[in-house]
Coordinates of C-alpha atoms in Angstrom, one line a residue:
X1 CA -3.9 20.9 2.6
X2 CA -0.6 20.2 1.4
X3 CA 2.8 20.3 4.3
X4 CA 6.3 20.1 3.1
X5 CA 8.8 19.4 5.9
X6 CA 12.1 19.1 5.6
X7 CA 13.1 18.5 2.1
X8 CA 16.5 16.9 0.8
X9 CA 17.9 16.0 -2.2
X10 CA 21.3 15.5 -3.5
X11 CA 22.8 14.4 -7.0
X12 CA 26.3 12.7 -7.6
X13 CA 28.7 14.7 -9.0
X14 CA 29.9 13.5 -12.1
X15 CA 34.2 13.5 -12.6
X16 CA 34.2 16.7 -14.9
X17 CA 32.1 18.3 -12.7
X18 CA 34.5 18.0 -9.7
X19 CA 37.6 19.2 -12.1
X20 CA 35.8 21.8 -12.9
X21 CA 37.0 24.3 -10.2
X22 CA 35.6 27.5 -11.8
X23 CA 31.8 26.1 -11.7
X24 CA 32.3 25.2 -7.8
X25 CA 28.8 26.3 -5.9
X26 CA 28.6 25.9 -2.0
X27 CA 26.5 23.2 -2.0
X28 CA 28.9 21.1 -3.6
X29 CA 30.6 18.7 -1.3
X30 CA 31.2 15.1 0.0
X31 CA 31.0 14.3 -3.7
X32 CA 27.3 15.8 -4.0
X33 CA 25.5 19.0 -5.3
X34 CA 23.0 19.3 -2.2
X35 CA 20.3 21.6 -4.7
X36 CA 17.9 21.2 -2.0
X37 CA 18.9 20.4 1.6
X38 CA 16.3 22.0 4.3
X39 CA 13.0 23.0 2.4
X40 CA 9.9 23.8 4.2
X41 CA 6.3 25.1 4.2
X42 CA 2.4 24.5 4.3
X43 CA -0.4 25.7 1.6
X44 CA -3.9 25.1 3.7
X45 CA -7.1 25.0 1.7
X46 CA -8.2 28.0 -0.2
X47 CA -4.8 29.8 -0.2
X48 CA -2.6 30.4 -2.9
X49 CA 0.9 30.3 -2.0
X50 CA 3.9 32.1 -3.8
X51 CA 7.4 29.9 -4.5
X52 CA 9.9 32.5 -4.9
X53 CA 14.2 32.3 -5.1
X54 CA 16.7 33.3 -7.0
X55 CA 17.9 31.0 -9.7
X56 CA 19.1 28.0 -8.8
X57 CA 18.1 27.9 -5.3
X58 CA 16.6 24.6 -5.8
X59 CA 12.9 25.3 -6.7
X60 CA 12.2 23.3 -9.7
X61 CA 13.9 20.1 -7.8
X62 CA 11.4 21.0 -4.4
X63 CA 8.5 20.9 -6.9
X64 CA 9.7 18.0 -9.1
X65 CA 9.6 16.3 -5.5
X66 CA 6.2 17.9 -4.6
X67 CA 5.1 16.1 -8.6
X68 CA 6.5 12.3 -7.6
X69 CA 8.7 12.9 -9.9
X70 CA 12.1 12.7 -7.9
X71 CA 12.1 11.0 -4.4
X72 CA 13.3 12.6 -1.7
X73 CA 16.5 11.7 0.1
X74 CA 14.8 13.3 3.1
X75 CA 11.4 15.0 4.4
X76 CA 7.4 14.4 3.7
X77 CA 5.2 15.9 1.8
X78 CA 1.6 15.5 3.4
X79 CA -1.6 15.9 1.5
X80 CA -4.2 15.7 4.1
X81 CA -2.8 12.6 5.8
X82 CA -1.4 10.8 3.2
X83 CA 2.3 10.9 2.9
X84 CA 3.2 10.8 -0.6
X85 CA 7.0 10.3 -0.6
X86 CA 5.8 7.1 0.8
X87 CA 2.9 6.4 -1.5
X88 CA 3.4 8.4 -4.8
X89 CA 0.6 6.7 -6.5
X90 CA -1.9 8.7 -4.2
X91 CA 0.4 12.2 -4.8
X92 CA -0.3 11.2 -8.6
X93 CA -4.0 11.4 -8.5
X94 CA -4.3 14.3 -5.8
X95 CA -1.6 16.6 -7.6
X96 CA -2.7 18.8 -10.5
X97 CA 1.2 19.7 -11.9
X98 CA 2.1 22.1 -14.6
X99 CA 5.8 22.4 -15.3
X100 CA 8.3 24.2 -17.8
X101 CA 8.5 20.5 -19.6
X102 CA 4.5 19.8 -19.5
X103 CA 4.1 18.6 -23.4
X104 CA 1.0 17.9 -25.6
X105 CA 0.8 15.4 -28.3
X106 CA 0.9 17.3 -31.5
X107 CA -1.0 15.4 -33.7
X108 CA -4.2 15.6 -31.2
X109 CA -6.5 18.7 -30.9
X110 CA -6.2 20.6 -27.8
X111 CA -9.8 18.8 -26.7
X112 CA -8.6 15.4 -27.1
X113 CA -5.3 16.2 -25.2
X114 CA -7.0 17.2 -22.6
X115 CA -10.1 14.2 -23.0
X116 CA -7.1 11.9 -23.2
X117 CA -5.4 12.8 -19.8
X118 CA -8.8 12.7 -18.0
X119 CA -9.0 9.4 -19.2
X120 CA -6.4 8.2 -17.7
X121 CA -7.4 9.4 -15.2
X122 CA -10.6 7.0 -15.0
X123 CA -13.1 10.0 -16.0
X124 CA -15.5 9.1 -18.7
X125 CA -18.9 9.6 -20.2
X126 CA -20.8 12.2 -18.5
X127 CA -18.4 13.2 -16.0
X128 CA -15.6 13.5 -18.2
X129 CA -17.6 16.2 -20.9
X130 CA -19.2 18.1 -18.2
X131 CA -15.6 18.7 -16.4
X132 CA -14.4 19.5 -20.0
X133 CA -16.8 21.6 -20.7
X134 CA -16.3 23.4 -17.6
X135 CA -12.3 23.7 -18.2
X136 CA -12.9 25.4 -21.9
X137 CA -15.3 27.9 -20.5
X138 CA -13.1 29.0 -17.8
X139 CA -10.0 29.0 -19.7
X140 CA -11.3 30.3 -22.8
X141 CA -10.3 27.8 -24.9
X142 CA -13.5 27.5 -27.1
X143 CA -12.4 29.0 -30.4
X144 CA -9.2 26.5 -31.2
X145 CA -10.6 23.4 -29.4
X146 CA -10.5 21.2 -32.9
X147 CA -6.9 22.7 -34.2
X148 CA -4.5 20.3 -33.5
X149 CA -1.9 21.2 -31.0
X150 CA 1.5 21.3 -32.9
X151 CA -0.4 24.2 -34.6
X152 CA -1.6 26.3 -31.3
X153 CA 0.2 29.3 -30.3
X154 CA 2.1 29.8 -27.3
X155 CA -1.0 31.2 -24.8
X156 CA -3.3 28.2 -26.6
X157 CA -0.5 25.4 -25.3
X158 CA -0.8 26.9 -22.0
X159 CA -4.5 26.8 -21.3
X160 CA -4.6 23.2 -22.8
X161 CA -1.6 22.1 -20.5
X162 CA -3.4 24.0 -17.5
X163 CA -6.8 22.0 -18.3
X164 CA -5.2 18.6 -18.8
X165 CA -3.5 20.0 -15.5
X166 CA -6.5 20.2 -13.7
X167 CA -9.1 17.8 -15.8
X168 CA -9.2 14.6 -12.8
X169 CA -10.2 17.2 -10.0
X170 CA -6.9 17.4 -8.0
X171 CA -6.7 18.0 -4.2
X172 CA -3.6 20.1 -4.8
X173 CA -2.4 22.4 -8.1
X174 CA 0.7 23.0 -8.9
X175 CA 2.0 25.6 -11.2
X176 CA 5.5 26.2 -12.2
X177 CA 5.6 29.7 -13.4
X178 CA 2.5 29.5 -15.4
X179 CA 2.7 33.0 -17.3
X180 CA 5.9 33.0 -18.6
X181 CA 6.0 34.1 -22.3
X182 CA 2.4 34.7 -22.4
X183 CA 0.5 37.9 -23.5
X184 CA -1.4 40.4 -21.3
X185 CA -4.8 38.5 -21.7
X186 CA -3.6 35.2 -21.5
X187 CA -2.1 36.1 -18.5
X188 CA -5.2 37.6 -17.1
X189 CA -7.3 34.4 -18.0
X190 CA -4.3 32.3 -16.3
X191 CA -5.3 34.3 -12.8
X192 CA -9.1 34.7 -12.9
X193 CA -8.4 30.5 -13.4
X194 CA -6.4 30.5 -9.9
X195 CA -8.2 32.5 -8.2
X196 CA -11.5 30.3 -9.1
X197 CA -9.5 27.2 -7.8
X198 CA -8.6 29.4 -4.7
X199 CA -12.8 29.8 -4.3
X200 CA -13.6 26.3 -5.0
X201 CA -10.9 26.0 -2.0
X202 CA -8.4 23.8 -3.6
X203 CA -4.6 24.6 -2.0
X204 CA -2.3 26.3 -5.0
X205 CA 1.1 26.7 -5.2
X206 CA 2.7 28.7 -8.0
X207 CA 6.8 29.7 -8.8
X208 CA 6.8 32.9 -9.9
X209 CA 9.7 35.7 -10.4
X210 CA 6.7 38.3 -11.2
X211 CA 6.0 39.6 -8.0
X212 CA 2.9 41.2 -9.1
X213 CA 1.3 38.1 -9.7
X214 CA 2.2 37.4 -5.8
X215 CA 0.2 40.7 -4.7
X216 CA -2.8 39.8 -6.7
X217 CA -3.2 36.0 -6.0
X218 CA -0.9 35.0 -2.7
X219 CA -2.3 34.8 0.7
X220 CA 1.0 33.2 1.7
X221 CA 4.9 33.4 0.3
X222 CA 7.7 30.5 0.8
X223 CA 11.4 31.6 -0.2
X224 CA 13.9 29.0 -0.7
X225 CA 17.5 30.2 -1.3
X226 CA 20.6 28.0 -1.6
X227 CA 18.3 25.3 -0.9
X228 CA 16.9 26.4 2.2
X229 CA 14.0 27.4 3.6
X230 CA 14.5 31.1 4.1
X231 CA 10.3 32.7 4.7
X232 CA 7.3 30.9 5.2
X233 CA 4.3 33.2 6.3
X234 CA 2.0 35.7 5.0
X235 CA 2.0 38.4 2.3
X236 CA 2.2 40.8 5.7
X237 CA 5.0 38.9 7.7
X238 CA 7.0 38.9 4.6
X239 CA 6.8 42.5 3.8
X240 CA 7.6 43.1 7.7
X241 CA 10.4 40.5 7.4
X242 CA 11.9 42.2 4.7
X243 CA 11.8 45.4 6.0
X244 CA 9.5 47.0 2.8
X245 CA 6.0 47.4 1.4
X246 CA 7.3 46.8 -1.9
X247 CA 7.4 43.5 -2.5
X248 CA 10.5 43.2 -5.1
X249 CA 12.5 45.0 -2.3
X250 CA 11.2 43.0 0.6
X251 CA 12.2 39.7 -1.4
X252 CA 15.9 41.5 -2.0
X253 CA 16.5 42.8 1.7
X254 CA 14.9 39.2 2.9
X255 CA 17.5 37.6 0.5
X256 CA 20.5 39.9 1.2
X257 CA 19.9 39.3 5.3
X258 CA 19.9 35.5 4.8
X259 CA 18.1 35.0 7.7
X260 CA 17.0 30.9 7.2
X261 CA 14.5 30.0 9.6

């Protein structure tokens, strides 16, 4: 189970930035851009939860947080009871994260990248192959496991990143959009995979602007806007929320309402 409460985070405006009256955004002020300022929700285990917004309404800084990667100025972020704005080194190991800016080493096959993160991970021997082996199966990545990775196509760079994602047996995935730019069976592979971490009952929580991946995978939604919590709830709530069984509309009238909770 993973419970965000109350996320904050600010960044200092530089001096160009603050002459530059034509780029001003609401959450600018007191010398600050306030990208996220009261973010909150829960993923329990075996549920899949949606991250939807608009651009810019602070979801890649709420999951950089969720990562370790930025500290909050304010808020916890609970994975079972282990708070890990106060003891990132336990988010690290639990936290299975797959960002925009998740890279390979290029010289290295797409099986030793991913051999090479479970190792640092303190897998090895036995455990390490069988979890590997496992990974390739499920994400079909048997036919370029020996090309080196600078060579690998877009889908191919995915399903290593995914795997060397997943490879240490995290308490928590993360996924930050995972099928953008990918092709119709890449895709496909990318949500039979969730939906097999959802059964194993491992908490997953994916960005996504392709509602139709919501409706297929999501038992819950969270919507930040303006860096806000704006929904937290279930696929049903949020559809009777938004006033619409369409999903796309429901997310526009939710949006247009601005009704923070």
């Amino acid at each position: 189970m993973i419970a965000v409460d109350k996320l904050a985070k600010r960044f200092k405006l530089t001096k160009e930035h603050k002459k530059n009256k034509e780029r001003h955004d609401s959450r600018e002020y007191d010398g600050y851009f306030h990208s996220v300022k009261n973010v909150s929700f829960t993923c329990n285990h075996g549920e899949v939860l949606g991250l939807l917004g608009p651009n810019g309404a602070g979801k890649t800084t709420t999951l950089r947080m969720l990562s370790t990667a930025l500290k909050p100025d304010h808020g916890s972020i609970l994975i079972e009871d282990d708070n890990i704005v106060k003891q990132p080194l336990l988010g690290r190991k639990a936290i299975g994260f797959l960002s925009g800016s998740t890279g390979l080493y290029g010289r290295l096959t797409a099986k030793e990248n991913v051999e090479y993160f479970g190792k640092l991970h303190g897998l090895k021997g036995h455990a390490l192959k069988a979890k590997c082996d496992e990974l390739f199966s499920m994400l079909d990545m048997t036919t370029f496991l020996d090309k080196r990775a600078e060579h690998l196509s877009t889908g191919m760079k995915q399903k290593t990143n995914i795997a060397r994602a997943v490879v240490h047996n995290p308490k928590v995935v993360i996924l930050d959009e995972p099928t953008t730019g990918l092709d119709i069976m890449t895709t496909q592979t990318v949500i039979s995979f969730i939906r097999s971490l959802k059964a194993q009952g491992i908490p997953v929580i994916f960005s996504t602007h392709h509602l139709d991946e919501v409706a297929l995978l999501c038992d819950k939604i969270a919507v930040i806007d303006q860096g806000l919590s704006c929904f937290d709830g279930t696929v049903t709530d949020f559809m009777k929320q938004g006033g619409s069984t369409e999903l796309n509309q429901a997310f526009l009238n939710l949006l247009s309402g601005n009704k923070h909770v």
